[in-house]
């Protein structure tokens, strides 16, 4: 400020600073630098966290091709759907695809198809009927002249191969589906109780280790008194 005698004086506590347009209070670049450095340091962890979240999202949402089906042609996918629609001879409520016994369908030449089936257990008598039904269904498709069914024992079938839709259909038909025995995500909490498919009660009792087929046990619900089959875990 200017004194009455024309000399320039500075207000106490307010050192002279050159005024820069658009820079309120006359702040200099030197004053702003520490604040900008501090802001950059605070933003860096947030950006790193965002990048990490993006990477996790990418790896968890991307779906891998189904095992054995990654390289199949559109025609092989169509034939697999036809073969998979065949009902299981012992559990007609579910299809071979829902039961998890259909492993793959391959074109081995013009009009020639090879199907891979895995029985629910070695020596299962139903596998022959499965093969006959698959051959019949595929031969009805135009262009298919020869169908060969090959039994594959490794890896062995497991009740974990039954799809969620297959389990739902079993329960809807009054058959208790098997409990999970393995998980790709970590340890499995085994539910020891077998739920009645009729009333949902977990108060059930074993009547026989074998029912109409070797893969099922006969149980009875203590609550509603209804007997029911239970697909045994393998």
Coordinates of C-alpha atoms in Angstrom, one line a residue:
X1 CA 0.0 0.0 0.0
X2 CA 1.1 3.7 -0.5
X3 CA 1.7 6.0 2.5
X4 CA 0.6 9.6 2.6
X5 CA 4.2 10.7 1.8
X6 CA 4.2 8.6 -1.4
X7 CA 6.4 5.8 -0.1
X8 CA 5.4 2.1 -0.5
X9 CA 4.8 0.1 2.7
X10 CA 3.9 -3.5 3.2
X11 CA 1.2 -4.7 5.6
X12 CA 2.5 -6.7 8.5
X13 CA 2.1 -10.4 8.0
X14 CA 1.5 -10.0 4.2
X15 CA 4.8 -10.2 2.3
X16 CA 4.8 -8.7 -1.1
X17 CA 4.0 -11.2 -3.8
X18 CA 3.5 -10.5 -7.4
X19 CA -0.1 -10.9 -8.5
X20 CA -0.9 -13.4 -11.2
X21 CA -4.2 -13.3 -13.1
X22 CA -6.3 -16.3 -12.3
X23 CA -4.2 -17.1 -9.2
X24 CA -6.1 -15.8 -6.2
X25 CA -4.1 -14.4 -3.3
X26 CA -1.0 -14.2 -5.5
X27 CA 0.0 -17.8 -4.9
X28 CA 3.2 -18.8 -6.8
X29 CA 4.0 -22.0 -8.6
X30 CA 6.5 -22.8 -5.8
X31 CA 3.6 -22.7 -3.3
X32 CA 1.4 -24.9 -5.5
X33 CA 4.0 -27.6 -6.2
X34 CA 3.9 -29.2 -2.7
X35 CA 0.1 -29.4 -2.9
X36 CA 0.2 -31.0 -6.4
X37 CA 2.8 -33.5 -5.3
X38 CA 0.6 -34.4 -2.3
X39 CA -2.5 -34.8 -4.5
X40 CA -0.6 -37.0 -6.9
X41 CA 0.6 -39.2 -4.0
X42 CA -3.0 -39.5 -2.7
X43 CA -4.4 -40.4 -6.2
X44 CA -1.7 -43.0 -7.0
X45 CA -3.1 -45.7 -4.5
X46 CA -6.6 -45.1 -5.7
X47 CA -5.6 -45.6 -9.4
X48 CA -3.6 -48.7 -8.4
X49 CA -6.7 -50.1 -6.5
X50 CA -8.9 -49.4 -9.6
X51 CA -6.4 -51.2 -11.9
X52 CA -6.3 -54.2 -9.5
X53 CA -10.1 -54.3 -9.3
X54 CA -10.3 -54.2 -13.1
X55 CA -7.9 -57.1 -13.3
X56 CA -9.8 -59.2 -10.8
X57 CA -13.1 -58.5 -12.6
X58 CA -11.6 -59.5 -15.9
X59 CA -10.4 -62.9 -14.5
X60 CA -13.6 -63.7 -12.5
X61 CA -16.2 -62.8 -15.2
X62 CA -14.5 -64.3 -18.2
X63 CA -16.0 -67.8 -18.9
X64 CA -13.7 -70.6 -20.1
X65 CA -14.9 -72.9 -22.8
X66 CA -16.6 -76.1 -21.5
X67 CA -14.1 -79.0 -21.1
X68 CA -13.9 -81.0 -24.3
X69 CA -16.0 -78.6 -26.3
X70 CA -13.6 -75.7 -27.0
X71 CA -12.7 -76.9 -30.5
X72 CA -16.0 -78.4 -31.7
X73 CA -17.6 -77.3 -34.9
X74 CA -21.2 -76.0 -35.2
X75 CA -22.3 -79.3 -36.6
X76 CA -20.6 -81.2 -33.7
X77 CA -22.4 -78.8 -31.2
X78 CA -25.7 -79.6 -32.9
X79 CA -25.1 -83.3 -32.8
X80 CA -24.0 -83.1 -29.2
X81 CA -27.3 -81.3 -28.3
X82 CA -29.2 -84.1 -30.1
X83 CA -27.3 -86.9 -28.3
X84 CA -27.6 -85.0 -25.0
X85 CA -31.3 -84.8 -25.2
X86 CA -31.7 -88.6 -25.0
X87 CA -33.3 -89.5 -21.6
X88 CA -31.4 -91.7 -19.2
X89 CA -33.0 -95.2 -19.3
X90 CA -32.9 -95.6 -15.5
X91 CA -33.6 -91.9 -14.6
X92 CA -35.9 -90.8 -17.5
X93 CA -36.6 -87.5 -15.7
X94 CA -33.1 -86.3 -16.8
X95 CA -31.3 -86.3 -20.1
X96 CA -27.8 -87.8 -20.7
X97 CA -26.4 -84.2 -20.9
X98 CA -28.1 -83.3 -17.5
X99 CA -26.8 -86.5 -16.0
X100 CA -23.3 -85.7 -17.2
X101 CA -22.5 -89.0 -18.9
X102 CA -22.2 -87.5 -22.4
X103 CA -18.5 -86.5 -22.8
X104 CA -18.1 -85.5 -26.4
X105 CA -19.3 -85.9 -30.0
X106 CA -16.8 -85.9 -32.9
X107 CA -17.1 -85.9 -36.6
X108 CA -14.5 -88.5 -37.8
X109 CA -15.4 -88.1 -41.5
X110 CA -18.2 -87.3 -43.9
X111 CA -21.4 -88.7 -42.4
X112 CA -19.4 -90.5 -39.6
X113 CA -19.9 -89.6 -35.9
X114 CA -18.2 -90.8 -32.8
X115 CA -19.8 -90.3 -29.4
X116 CA -18.1 -90.7 -26.0
X117 CA -20.2 -91.9 -23.0
X118 CA -19.0 -92.4 -19.4
X119 CA -21.2 -94.8 -17.4
X120 CA -22.2 -93.9 -13.9
X121 CA -20.2 -96.9 -12.7
X122 CA -18.1 -99.6 -14.3
X123 CA -20.4 -102.4 -15.5
X124 CA -23.5 -100.2 -15.5
X125 CA -26.1 -102.2 -17.6
X126 CA -27.8 -99.0 -18.7
X127 CA -24.8 -97.9 -20.9
X128 CA -25.8 -100.3 -23.7
X129 CA -29.3 -98.8 -23.8
X130 CA -27.9 -95.3 -23.8
X131 CA -25.7 -96.1 -26.8
X132 CA -28.6 -97.6 -28.7
X133 CA -30.8 -94.6 -28.1
X134 CA -28.0 -92.2 -29.1
X135 CA -27.3 -94.0 -32.3
X136 CA -31.0 -94.0 -33.2
X137 CA -31.4 -90.2 -32.5
X138 CA -28.3 -89.3 -34.5
X139 CA -29.1 -91.5 -37.4
X140 CA -32.4 -89.6 -37.8
X141 CA -30.4 -86.5 -38.6
X142 CA -29.9 -85.9 -42.3
X143 CA -26.3 -86.6 -43.5
X144 CA -25.4 -88.9 -40.6
X145 CA -24.8 -92.4 -41.9
X146 CA -22.6 -94.0 -39.3
X147 CA -22.5 -93.6 -35.5
X148 CA -20.0 -95.2 -33.2
X149 CA -20.3 -95.0 -29.4
X150 CA -17.2 -95.3 -27.3
X151 CA -17.2 -95.9 -23.6
X152 CA -14.8 -93.7 -21.7
X153 CA -13.9 -94.6 -18.1
X154 CA -11.3 -91.9 -17.3
X155 CA -12.0 -89.5 -15.8
X156 CA -14.7 -91.5 -14.0
X157 CA -18.2 -90.2 -13.7
X158 CA -19.2 -88.4 -10.4
X159 CA -22.5 -87.3 -9.1
X160 CA -21.0 -83.8 -9.2
X161 CA -21.4 -84.1 -13.0
X162 CA -25.1 -83.8 -12.7
X163 CA -26.2 -80.3 -13.7
X164 CA -28.2 -78.0 -11.6
X165 CA -31.2 -78.5 -14.0
X166 CA -30.8 -82.2 -13.6
X167 CA -30.9 -81.9 -9.8
X168 CA -34.0 -79.8 -10.0
X169 CA -35.8 -82.3 -12.3
X170 CA -34.9 -85.2 -9.9
X171 CA -36.3 -83.3 -6.9
X172 CA -39.4 -82.5 -8.9
X173 CA -39.9 -86.2 -9.7
X174 CA -39.7 -87.1 -6.0
X175 CA -36.1 -88.3 -6.1
X176 CA -33.6 -86.7 -3.7
X177 CA -30.6 -85.5 -5.7
X178 CA -27.1 -86.3 -4.5
X179 CA -25.2 -83.9 -2.3
X180 CA -22.1 -82.1 -3.6
X181 CA -18.8 -83.9 -2.9
X182 CA -16.2 -81.6 -4.5
X183 CA -15.7 -78.0 -5.5
X184 CA -13.2 -76.1 -7.7
X185 CA -13.5 -73.1 -5.4
X186 CA -12.2 -74.7 -2.2
X187 CA -13.4 -76.9 0.7
X188 CA -17.0 -78.2 0.6
X189 CA -19.3 -77.9 3.6
X190 CA -20.9 -81.4 3.6
X191 CA -24.6 -81.3 4.4
X192 CA -25.1 -84.6 6.2
X193 CA -28.9 -84.3 6.1
X194 CA -30.8 -85.6 3.1
X195 CA -33.8 -83.5 2.4
X196 CA -37.2 -85.0 1.6
X197 CA -38.2 -84.1 -2.0
X198 CA -41.9 -84.1 -1.0
X199 CA -42.0 -81.8 2.1
X200 CA -38.5 -80.5 2.4
X201 CA -37.9 -81.9 5.8
X202 CA -34.3 -83.0 6.7
X203 CA -35.7 -85.6 9.2
X204 CA -35.3 -88.7 7.0
X205 CA -34.4 -92.3 7.7
X206 CA -32.6 -95.0 5.6
X207 CA -34.8 -98.0 4.7
X208 CA -32.5 -99.7 2.3
X209 CA -29.1 -99.0 0.8
X210 CA -30.4 -100.1 -2.6
X211 CA -33.6 -99.2 -4.4
X212 CA -34.9 -99.8 -7.9
X213 CA -31.3 -99.3 -9.3
X214 CA -27.9 -99.7 -7.7
X215 CA -27.2 -96.0 -7.8
X216 CA -30.2 -95.2 -5.5
X217 CA -31.1 -95.8 -1.9
X218 CA -34.5 -96.0 -0.4
X219 CA -35.4 -93.6 2.4
X220 CA -38.5 -92.4 4.2
X221 CA -39.4 -89.0 5.6
X222 CA -40.2 -89.0 9.3
X223 CA -42.2 -85.9 8.9
X224 CA -44.6 -86.7 6.1
X225 CA -44.0 -90.5 6.2
X226 CA -43.5 -90.7 2.5
X227 CA -40.8 -93.0 1.0
X228 CA -38.5 -91.7 -1.6
X229 CA -35.4 -92.6 -3.6
X230 CA -32.1 -90.9 -3.0
X231 CA -29.3 -90.8 -5.7
X232 CA -26.2 -91.9 -3.8
X233 CA -23.1 -89.7 -3.9
X234 CA -20.2 -91.0 -5.9

